[in-house]
Coordinates of C-alpha atoms and ligand atoms in Angstrom, one line a residue:
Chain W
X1 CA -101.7 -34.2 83.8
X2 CA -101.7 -37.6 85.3
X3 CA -100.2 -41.0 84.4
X4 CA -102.6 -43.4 83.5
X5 CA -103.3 -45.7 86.4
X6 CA -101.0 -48.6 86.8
X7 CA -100.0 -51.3 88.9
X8 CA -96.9 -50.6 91.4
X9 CA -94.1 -53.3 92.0
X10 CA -91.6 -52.3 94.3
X11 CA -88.9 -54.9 94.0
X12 CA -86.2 -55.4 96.8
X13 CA -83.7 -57.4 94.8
X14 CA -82.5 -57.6 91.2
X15 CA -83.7 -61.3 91.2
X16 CA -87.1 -59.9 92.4
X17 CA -87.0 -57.4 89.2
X18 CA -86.7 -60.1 86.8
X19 CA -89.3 -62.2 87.8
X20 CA -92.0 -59.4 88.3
X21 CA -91.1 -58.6 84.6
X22 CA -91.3 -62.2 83.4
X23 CA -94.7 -62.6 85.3
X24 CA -96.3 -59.5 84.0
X25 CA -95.2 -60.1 80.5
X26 CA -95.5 -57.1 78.4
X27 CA -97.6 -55.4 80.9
X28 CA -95.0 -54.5 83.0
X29 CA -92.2 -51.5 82.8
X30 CA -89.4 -50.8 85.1
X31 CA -89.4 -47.5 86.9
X32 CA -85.6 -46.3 87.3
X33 CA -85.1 -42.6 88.3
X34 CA -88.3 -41.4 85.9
X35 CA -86.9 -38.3 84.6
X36 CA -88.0 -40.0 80.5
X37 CA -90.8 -42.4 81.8
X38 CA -92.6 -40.2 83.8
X39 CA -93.0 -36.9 81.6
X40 CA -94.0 -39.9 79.0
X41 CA -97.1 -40.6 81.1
X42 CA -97.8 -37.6 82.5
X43 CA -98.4 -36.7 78.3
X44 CA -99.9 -40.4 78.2
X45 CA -97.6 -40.8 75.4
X46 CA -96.7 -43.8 77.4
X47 CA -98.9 -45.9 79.4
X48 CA -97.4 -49.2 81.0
X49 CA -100.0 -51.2 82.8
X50 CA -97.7 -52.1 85.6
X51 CA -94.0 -50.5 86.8
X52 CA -91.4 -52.2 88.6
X53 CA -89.8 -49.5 90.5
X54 CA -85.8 -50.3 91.0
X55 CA -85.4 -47.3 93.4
X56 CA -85.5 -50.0 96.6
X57 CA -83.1 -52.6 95.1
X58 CA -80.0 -52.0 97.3
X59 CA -76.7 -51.9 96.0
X60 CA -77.6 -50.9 92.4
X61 CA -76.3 -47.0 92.3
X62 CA -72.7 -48.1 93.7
X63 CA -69.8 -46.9 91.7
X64 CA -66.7 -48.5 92.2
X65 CA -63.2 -49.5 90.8
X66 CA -62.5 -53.1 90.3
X67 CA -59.6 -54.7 87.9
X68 CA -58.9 -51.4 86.3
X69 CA -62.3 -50.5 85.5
X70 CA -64.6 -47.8 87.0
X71 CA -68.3 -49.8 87.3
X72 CA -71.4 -47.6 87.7
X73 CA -74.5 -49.4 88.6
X74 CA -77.2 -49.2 86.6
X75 CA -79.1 -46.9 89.4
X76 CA -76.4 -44.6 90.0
X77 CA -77.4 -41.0 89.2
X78 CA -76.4 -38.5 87.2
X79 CA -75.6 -36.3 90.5
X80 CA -73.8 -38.8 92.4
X81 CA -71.4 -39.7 88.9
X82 CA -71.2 -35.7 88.9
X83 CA -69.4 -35.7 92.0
X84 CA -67.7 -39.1 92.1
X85 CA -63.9 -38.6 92.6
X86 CA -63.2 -41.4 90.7
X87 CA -65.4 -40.7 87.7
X88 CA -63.6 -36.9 87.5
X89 CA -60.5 -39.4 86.4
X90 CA -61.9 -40.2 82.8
X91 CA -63.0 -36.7 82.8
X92 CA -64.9 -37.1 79.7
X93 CA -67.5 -39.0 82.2
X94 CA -67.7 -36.1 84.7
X95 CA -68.2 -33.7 81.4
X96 CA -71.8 -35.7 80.8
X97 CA -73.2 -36.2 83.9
X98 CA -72.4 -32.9 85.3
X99 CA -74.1 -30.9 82.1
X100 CA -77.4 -33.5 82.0
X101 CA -80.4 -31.2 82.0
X102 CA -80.3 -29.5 85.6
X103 CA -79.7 -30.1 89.0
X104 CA -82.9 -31.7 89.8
X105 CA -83.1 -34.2 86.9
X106 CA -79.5 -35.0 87.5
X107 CA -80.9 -35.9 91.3
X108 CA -83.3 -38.5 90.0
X109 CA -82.0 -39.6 86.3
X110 CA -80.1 -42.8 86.0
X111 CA -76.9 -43.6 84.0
X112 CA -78.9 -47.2 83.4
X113 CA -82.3 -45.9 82.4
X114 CA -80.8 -43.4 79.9
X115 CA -78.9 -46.1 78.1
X116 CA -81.4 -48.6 78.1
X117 CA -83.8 -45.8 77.2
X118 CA -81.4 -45.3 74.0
X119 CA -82.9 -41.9 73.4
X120 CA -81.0 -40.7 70.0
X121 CA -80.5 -37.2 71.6
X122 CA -79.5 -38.8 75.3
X123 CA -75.9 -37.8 76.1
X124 CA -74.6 -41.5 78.0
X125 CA -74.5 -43.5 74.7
X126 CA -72.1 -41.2 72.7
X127 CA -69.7 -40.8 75.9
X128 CA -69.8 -44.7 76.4
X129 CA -69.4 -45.6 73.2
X130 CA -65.8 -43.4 72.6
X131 CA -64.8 -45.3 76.1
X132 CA -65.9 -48.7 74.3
X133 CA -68.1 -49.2 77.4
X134 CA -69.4 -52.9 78.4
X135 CA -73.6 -53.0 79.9
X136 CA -73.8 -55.8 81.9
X137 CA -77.4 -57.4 82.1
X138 CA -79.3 -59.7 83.9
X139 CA -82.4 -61.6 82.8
X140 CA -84.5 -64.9 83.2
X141 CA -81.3 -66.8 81.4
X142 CA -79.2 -65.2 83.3
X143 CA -75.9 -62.6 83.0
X144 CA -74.5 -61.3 79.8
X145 CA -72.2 -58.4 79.6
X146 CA -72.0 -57.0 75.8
X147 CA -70.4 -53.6 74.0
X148 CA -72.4 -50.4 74.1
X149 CA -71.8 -50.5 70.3
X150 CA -73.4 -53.6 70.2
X151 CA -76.3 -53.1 73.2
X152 CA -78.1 -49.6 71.3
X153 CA -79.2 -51.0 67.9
X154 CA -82.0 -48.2 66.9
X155 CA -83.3 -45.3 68.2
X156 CA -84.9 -46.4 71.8
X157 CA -84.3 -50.2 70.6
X158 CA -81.4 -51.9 72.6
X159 CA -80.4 -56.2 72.7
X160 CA -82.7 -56.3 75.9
X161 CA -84.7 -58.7 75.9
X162 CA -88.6 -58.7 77.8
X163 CA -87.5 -59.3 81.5
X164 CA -83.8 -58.3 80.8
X165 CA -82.7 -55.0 82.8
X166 CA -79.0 -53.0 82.9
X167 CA -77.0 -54.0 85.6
X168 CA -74.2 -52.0 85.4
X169 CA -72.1 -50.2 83.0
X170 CA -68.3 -50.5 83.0
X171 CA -65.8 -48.5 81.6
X172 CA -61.6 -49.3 81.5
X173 CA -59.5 -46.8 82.8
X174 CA -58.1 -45.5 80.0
X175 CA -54.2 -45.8 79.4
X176 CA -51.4 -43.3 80.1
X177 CA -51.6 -39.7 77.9
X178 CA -55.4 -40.2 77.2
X179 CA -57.4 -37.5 77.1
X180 CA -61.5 -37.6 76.6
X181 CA -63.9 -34.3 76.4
X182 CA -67.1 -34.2 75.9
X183 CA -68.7 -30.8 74.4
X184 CA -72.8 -30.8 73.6
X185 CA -74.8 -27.3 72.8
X186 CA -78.1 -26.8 73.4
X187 CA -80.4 -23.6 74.2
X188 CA -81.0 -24.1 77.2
X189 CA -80.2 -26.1 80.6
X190 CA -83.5 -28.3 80.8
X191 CA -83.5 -29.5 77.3
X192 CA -81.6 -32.1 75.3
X193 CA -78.5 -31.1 73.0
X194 CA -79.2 -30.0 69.2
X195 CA -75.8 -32.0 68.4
X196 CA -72.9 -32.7 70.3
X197 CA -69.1 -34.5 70.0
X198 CA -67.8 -37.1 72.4
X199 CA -64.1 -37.5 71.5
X200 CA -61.6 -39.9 73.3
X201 CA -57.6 -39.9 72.4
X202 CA -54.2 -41.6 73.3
X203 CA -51.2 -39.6 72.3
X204 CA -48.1 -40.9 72.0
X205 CA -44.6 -39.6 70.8
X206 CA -43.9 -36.3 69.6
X207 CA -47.9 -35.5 69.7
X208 CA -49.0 -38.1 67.3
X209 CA -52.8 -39.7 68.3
X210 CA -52.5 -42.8 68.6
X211 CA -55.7 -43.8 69.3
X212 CA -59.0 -41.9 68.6
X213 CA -62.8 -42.3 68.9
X214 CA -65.5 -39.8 67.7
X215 CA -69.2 -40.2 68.4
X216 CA -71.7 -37.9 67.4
X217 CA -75.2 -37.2 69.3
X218 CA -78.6 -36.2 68.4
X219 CA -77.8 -36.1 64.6
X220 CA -78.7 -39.5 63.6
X221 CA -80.7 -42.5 64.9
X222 CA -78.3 -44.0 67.1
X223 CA -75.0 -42.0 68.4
X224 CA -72.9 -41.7 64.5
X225 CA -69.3 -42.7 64.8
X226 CA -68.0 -40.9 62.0
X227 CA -65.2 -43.3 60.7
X228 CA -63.1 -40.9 58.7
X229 CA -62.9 -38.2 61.0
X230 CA -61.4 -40.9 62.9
X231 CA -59.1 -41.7 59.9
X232 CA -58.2 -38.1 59.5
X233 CA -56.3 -38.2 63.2
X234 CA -55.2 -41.6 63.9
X235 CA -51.3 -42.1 63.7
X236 CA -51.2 -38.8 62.1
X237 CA -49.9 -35.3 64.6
X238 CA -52.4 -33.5 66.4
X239 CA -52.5 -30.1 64.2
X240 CA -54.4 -27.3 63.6
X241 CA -54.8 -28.6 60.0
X242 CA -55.7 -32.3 61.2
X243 CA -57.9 -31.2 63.5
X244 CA -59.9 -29.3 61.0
X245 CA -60.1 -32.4 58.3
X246 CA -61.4 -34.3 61.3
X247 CA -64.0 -32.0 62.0
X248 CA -65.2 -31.2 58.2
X249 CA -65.1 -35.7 58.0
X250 CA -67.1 -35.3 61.0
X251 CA -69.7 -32.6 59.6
X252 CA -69.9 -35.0 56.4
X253 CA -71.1 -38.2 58.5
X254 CA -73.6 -36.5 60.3
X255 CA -77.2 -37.1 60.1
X256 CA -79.4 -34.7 61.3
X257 CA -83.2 -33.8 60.8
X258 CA -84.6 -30.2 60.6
X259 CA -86.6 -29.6 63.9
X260 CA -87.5 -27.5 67.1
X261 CA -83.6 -27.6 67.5
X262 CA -82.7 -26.2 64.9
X263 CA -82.2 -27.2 61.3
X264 CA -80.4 -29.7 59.5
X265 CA -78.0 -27.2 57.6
X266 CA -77.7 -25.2 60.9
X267 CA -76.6 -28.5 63.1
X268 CA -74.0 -29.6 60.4
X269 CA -71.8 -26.6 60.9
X270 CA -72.6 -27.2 64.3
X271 CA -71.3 -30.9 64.6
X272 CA -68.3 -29.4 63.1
X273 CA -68.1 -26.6 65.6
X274 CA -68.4 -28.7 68.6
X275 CA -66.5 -31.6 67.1
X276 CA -63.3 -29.1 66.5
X277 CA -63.5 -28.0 70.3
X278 CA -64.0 -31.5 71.6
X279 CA -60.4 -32.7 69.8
X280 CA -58.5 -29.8 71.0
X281 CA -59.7 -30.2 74.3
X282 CA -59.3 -34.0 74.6
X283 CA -55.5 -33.4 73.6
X284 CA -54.8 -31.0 75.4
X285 CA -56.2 -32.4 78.7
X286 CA -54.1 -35.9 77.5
X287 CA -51.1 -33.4 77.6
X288 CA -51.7 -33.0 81.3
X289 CA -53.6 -29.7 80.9
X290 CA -57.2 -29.0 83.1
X291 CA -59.2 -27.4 80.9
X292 CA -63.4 -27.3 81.4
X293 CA -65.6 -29.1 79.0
X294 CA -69.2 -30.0 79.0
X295 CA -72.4 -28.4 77.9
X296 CA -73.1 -25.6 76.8
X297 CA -76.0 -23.0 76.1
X298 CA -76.7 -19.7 74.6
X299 CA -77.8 -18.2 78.5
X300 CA -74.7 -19.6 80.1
X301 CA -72.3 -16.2 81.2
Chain H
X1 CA -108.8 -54.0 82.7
X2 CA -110.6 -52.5 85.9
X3 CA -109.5 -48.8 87.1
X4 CA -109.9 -50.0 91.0
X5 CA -106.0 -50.0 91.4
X6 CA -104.9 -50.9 95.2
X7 CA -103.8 -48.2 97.2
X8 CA -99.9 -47.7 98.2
X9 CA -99.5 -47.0 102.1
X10 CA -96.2 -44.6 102.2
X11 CA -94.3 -43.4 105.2
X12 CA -92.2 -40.3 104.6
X13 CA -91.2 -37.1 107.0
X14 CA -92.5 -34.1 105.5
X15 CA -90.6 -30.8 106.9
X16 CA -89.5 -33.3 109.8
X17 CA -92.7 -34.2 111.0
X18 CA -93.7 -38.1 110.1
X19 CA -96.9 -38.6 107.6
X20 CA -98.6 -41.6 106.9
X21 CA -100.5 -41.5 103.6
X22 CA -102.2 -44.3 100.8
X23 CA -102.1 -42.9 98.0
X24 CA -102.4 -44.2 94.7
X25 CA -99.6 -45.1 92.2
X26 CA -99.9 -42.8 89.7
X27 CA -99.6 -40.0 92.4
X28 CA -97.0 -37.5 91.7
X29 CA -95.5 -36.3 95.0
X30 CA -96.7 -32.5 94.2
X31 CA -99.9 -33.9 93.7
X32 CA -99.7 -36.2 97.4
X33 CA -97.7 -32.7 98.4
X34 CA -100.3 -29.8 97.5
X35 CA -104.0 -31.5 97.7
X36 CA -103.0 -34.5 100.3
X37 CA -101.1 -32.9 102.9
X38 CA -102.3 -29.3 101.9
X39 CA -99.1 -27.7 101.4
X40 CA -99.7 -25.6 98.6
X41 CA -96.6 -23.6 98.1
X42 CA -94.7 -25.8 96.3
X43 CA -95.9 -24.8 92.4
X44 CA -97.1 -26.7 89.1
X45 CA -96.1 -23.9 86.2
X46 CA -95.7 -27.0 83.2
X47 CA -96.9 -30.2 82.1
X48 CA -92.7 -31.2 80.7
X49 CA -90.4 -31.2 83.7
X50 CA -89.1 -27.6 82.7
X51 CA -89.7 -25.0 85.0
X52 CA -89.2 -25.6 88.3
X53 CA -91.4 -24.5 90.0
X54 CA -92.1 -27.6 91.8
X55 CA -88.8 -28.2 93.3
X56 CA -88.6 -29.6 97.0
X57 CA -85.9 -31.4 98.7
X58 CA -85.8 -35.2 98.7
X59 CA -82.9 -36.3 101.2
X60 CA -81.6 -32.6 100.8
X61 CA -81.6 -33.2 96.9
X62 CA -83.5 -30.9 94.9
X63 CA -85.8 -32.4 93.0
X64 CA -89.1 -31.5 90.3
X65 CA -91.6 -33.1 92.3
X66 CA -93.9 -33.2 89.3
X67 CA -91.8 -35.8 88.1
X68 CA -91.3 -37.7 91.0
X69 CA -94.0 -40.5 91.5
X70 CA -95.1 -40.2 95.4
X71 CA -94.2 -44.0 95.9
X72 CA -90.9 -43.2 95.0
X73 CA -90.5 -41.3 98.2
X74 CA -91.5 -43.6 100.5
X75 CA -88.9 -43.9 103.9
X76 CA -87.6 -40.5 102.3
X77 CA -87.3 -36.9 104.1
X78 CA -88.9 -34.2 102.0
X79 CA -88.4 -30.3 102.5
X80 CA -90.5 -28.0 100.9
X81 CA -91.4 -24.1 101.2
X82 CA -93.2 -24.2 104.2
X83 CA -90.1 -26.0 106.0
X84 CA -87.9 -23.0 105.8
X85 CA -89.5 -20.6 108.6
X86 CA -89.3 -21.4 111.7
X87 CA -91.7 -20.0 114.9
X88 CA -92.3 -17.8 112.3
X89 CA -89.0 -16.4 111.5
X90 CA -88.3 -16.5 108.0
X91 CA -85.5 -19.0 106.6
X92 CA -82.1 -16.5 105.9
X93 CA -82.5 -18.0 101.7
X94 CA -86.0 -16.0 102.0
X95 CA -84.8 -13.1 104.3
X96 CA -82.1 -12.9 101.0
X97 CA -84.5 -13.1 98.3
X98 CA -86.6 -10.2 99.8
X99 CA -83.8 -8.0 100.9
X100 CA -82.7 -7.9 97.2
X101 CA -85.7 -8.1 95.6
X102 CA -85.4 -11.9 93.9
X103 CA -88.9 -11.7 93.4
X104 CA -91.6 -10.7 91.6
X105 CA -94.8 -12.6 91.1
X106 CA -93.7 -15.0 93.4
X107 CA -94.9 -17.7 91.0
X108 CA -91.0 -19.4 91.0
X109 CA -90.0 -18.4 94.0
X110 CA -90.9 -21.4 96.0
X111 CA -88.9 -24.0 93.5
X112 CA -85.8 -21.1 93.5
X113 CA -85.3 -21.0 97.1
X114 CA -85.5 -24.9 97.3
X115 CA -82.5 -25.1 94.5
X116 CA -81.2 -22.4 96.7
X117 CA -81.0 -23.9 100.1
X118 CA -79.8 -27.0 98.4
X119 CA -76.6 -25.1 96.8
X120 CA -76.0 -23.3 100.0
X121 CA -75.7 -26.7 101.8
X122 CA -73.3 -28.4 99.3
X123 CA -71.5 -24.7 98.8
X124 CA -71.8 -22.6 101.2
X125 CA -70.1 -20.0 98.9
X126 CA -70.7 -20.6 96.1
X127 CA -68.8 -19.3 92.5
X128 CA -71.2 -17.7 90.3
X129 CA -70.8 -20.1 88.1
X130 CA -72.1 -22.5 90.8
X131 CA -74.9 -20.4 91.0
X132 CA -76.0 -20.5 87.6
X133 CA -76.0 -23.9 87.6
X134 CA -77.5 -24.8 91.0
X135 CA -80.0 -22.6 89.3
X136 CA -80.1 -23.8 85.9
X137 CA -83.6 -25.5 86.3
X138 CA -85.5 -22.7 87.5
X139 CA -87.8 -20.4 85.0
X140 CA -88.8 -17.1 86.2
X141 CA -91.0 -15.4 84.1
X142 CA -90.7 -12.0 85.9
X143 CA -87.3 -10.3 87.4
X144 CA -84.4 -11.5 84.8
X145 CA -82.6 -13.6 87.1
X146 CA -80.4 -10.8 88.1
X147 CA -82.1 -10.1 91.5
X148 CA -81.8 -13.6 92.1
X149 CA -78.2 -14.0 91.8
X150 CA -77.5 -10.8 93.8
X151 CA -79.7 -12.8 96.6
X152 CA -78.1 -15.9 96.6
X153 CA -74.9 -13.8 96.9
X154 CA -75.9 -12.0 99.4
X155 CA -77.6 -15.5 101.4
X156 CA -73.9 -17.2 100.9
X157 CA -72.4 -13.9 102.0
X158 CA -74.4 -13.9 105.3
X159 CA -72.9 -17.4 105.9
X160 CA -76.2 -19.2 105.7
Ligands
FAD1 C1 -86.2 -31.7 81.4 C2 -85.3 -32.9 81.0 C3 -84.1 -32.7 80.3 C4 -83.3 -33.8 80.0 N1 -82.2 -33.5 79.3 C5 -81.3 -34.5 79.0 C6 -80.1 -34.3 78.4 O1 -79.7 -33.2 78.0 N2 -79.3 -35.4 78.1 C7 -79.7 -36.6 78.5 O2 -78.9 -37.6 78.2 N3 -80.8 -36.9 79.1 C8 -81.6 -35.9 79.4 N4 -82.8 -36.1 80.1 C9 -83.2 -37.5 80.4 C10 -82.5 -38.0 81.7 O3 -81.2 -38.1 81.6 C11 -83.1 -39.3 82.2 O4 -82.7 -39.4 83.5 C12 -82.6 -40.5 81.5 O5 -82.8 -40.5 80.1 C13 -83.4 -41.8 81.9 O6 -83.0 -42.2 83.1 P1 -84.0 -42.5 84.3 O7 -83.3 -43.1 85.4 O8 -84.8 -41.2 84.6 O9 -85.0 -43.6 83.6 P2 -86.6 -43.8 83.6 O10 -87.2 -42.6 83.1 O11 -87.0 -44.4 84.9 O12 -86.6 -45.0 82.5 C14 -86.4 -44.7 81.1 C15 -86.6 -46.0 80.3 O13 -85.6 -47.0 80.6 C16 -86.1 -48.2 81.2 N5 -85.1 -48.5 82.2 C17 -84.8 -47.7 83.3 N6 -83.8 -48.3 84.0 C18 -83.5 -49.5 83.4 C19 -82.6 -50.6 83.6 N7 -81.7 -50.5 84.7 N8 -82.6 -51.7 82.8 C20 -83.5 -51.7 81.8 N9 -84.4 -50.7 81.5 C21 -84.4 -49.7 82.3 C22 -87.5 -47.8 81.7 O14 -88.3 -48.9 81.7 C23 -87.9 -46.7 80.7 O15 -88.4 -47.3 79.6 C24 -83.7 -35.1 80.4 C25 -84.8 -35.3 81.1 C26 -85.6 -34.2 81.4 C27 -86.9 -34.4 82.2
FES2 S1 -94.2 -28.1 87.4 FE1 -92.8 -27.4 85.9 S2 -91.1 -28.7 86.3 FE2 -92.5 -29.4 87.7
FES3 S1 -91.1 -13.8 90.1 FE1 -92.6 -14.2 88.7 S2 -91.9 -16.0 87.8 FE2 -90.3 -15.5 89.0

């Protein structure tokens, strides 16, 4: 089916963006890569009366280092993070944007649209969050740089306001003996996760973690940090034995609803599952190991 | 609110010949691609961005293009089916997919080759586990898949 007709914007700079959005008021949508607002309107379950397309602004998709931080503009697709050299070193990055849907959404989706999206089953926001991630954003007042934790505040609500659009998304580099892994199941490529387990450690003497952050997608409102599985590891060894209290704190947090995925029973056991996986492969990678990581599906040999 | 929306004047290169079309903004580029410019070999096989069918190359990227809007391809090069023969010789990806069967209906098989030449040109050999993914985004309904991986082995064997 076709979108509902609206009025097309192309804006050449950021600047331009922000006042085409302040003129049109709530008339006006931007139009990033598509791969959510598109198959929204094509199903008229969205139906903005105007887009301002971002796909001309130069300069938007880089993705550099600067001050020991890896910054992805807001335009930067899934793809090109996917094959980024230097987002392969936090590889907890590479694990999400290489296991996105499929090759051709990964070609047009956006690391920016998906986080301002704040989609409770997107995969950016979980990833970001263990990497306590900073959105920058511009607006009619100006810049303001906040963290993820703090930008997604509901399912698809973020702190943006009317003309306000993602600029970028930073991430530090993460210290010495980190390791990050990112494990989300699903049944099939082109499809959202039914639950998955962003986990990002620092291990320090005689394998004791250090530091640890756990988020949970697609089984509550907003990515679920589950506090005490983060509890059941920190300062504590990396064992078989923690590993699994981490997991069962982990299943306990979660929040799931019974639905096409699966149900709510059935994704419990499977936050635990992937949650378990994510740790030991997090660790091992901060002991210097490779090891692969990403999603997963039923079909994949 | 009126329904007279202004018309968007594009310039793209279509199988590397250059096309100058208005279209509207709610256009999807398989829309400006199939009843437009007539090229009717890329498919529509779902309203929700699954199948594939639809897949062309934007700037050598695969893409679904009934989930691209067509404004969002102005300046930009697009491949599709009808770009892989040439003087009517057929591309080596198609030569593959017939030599090893890869088809059945045909339905898919336009989108399939498109992710196909696309893998071939960022691996030229390809693991099978680049395959599968290169892939991933493709439904067909008919052969299993398994033809089609024995082609694109075969197409990356050949050195195409
Ligand atoms: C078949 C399919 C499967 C998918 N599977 C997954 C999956 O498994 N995991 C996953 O995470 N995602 C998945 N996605 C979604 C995909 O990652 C999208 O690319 C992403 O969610 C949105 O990015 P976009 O650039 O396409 O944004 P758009 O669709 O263009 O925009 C999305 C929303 O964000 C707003 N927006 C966009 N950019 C900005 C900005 N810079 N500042 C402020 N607001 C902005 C738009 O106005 C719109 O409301 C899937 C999509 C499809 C079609
Ligand atoms: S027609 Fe099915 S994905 Fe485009
Ligand atoms: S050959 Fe029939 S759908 Fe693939």
């Amino acid at each position: 089916m076709s979108p509902y007709p609206f009025h097309y914007h192309r804006a050449h700079t950021l600047a331009e963006a922000v006042t085409l959005l302040a003129q049109l008021g709530g008339e006006g949508q931007l139009l990033a890569g598509g791969q959510s607002l598109i198959p929204l309107m094509k199903l008229r379950l969205a139906r903005p009366g105007a887009l301002v397309d971002l796909n001309f602004v130069p300069g938007l998709s880089a993705i550099d280092e600067h001050s020991g931080e890896i910054r992805m503009g807001a335009m930067a697709r899934h793809a090109a993070l996917e094959d980024s050299e230097l987002v392969a070193r936090v590889p907890i990055l590479h694990d999400c944007a290489a296991g996105i849907a499929d090759s051709q959404v990964r070609n047009m989706g956006t690391i920016g649209g998906s986080v301002a999206e704040a989609d409770p089953s997107g995969d950016w926001v979980a990833v970001l969050l263990t990497l306590g991630a900073q959105v920058r954003c511009t607006g009619p007042q100006g810049e303001r740089i906040m963290p993820v934790s703090d930008f997604v505040t509901d399912a698809y609500t973020t702190m943006l306001g009317p003309a306000e659009i993602v600029q970028e998304i930073r991430v530090k580099l993460p210290p010495a003996k980190s390791g990050g892994a990112f494990i989300a199941f699903k049944r099939c490529a082109s499809v959202y996760a039914s639950a998955s387990a962003a986990v990002q450690l620092t291990l320090g003497d005689g394998d004791i973690c250090r530091d640890i952050h756990i988020a949970l997608g697609c089984v509550g409102l907003t990515a679920v940090v589950p506090i005490a599985a983060q509890d059941a590891l920190r300062g504590k060894p990396v064992s078989a034995k923690s590993i699994e209290n981490a997991a069962d704190a982990a299943m306990a947090a979660a929040e799931p609803q019974s639905d096409m995925r699966g149900s709510a029973d059935y994704k419990r056991v499977l936050v635990r599952a992937v949650v378990k996986r994510a740790i030991d492969i997090a660790a091992r990678r901060a002991r210097g190991e490779r090891v692969e990581a990403g999603h997963e599906y039923v079909a994949r040999v | 609110m009126s329904l007279a929306f202004d018309k968007v004047p594009l310039q793209l290169t279509v199988n590397g010949k250059p096309c100058a079309v208005e279209v509207e903004p709610r256009t999807l580029l398989v829309e400006l691609i199939r009843e437009q410019l007539n090229l009717t070999g890329t498919h529509v096989g779902c309203d929700t961005t699954y199948c594939g069918a639809c897949t062309v190359l934007l700037n050598g990227r695969n893409v679904k293009s009934c989930t691209v809007l067509a404004v969002q391809a102005d300046g930009s090069d697009v491949r599709t089916v009808e770009g892989l023969a040439t003087e009517g010789k057929l591309h080596p990806v198609q030569e593959a997919y017939a030599a090893n069967h890869g088809l059945q209906c045909g339905f898919c098989t336009p989108g399939l080759l498109m992710s196909t030449v696309r893998l071939l040109e960022k691996h030229p050999k390809p693991s099978d586990q680049q395959i599968r993914k290169a892939i991933a985004g493709n439904t067909c309904r008919c052969t299993g898949y398994q033809n089609i991986l024995k082609a694109i082995r075969a197409a990356a064997a050949a050195g195409k």
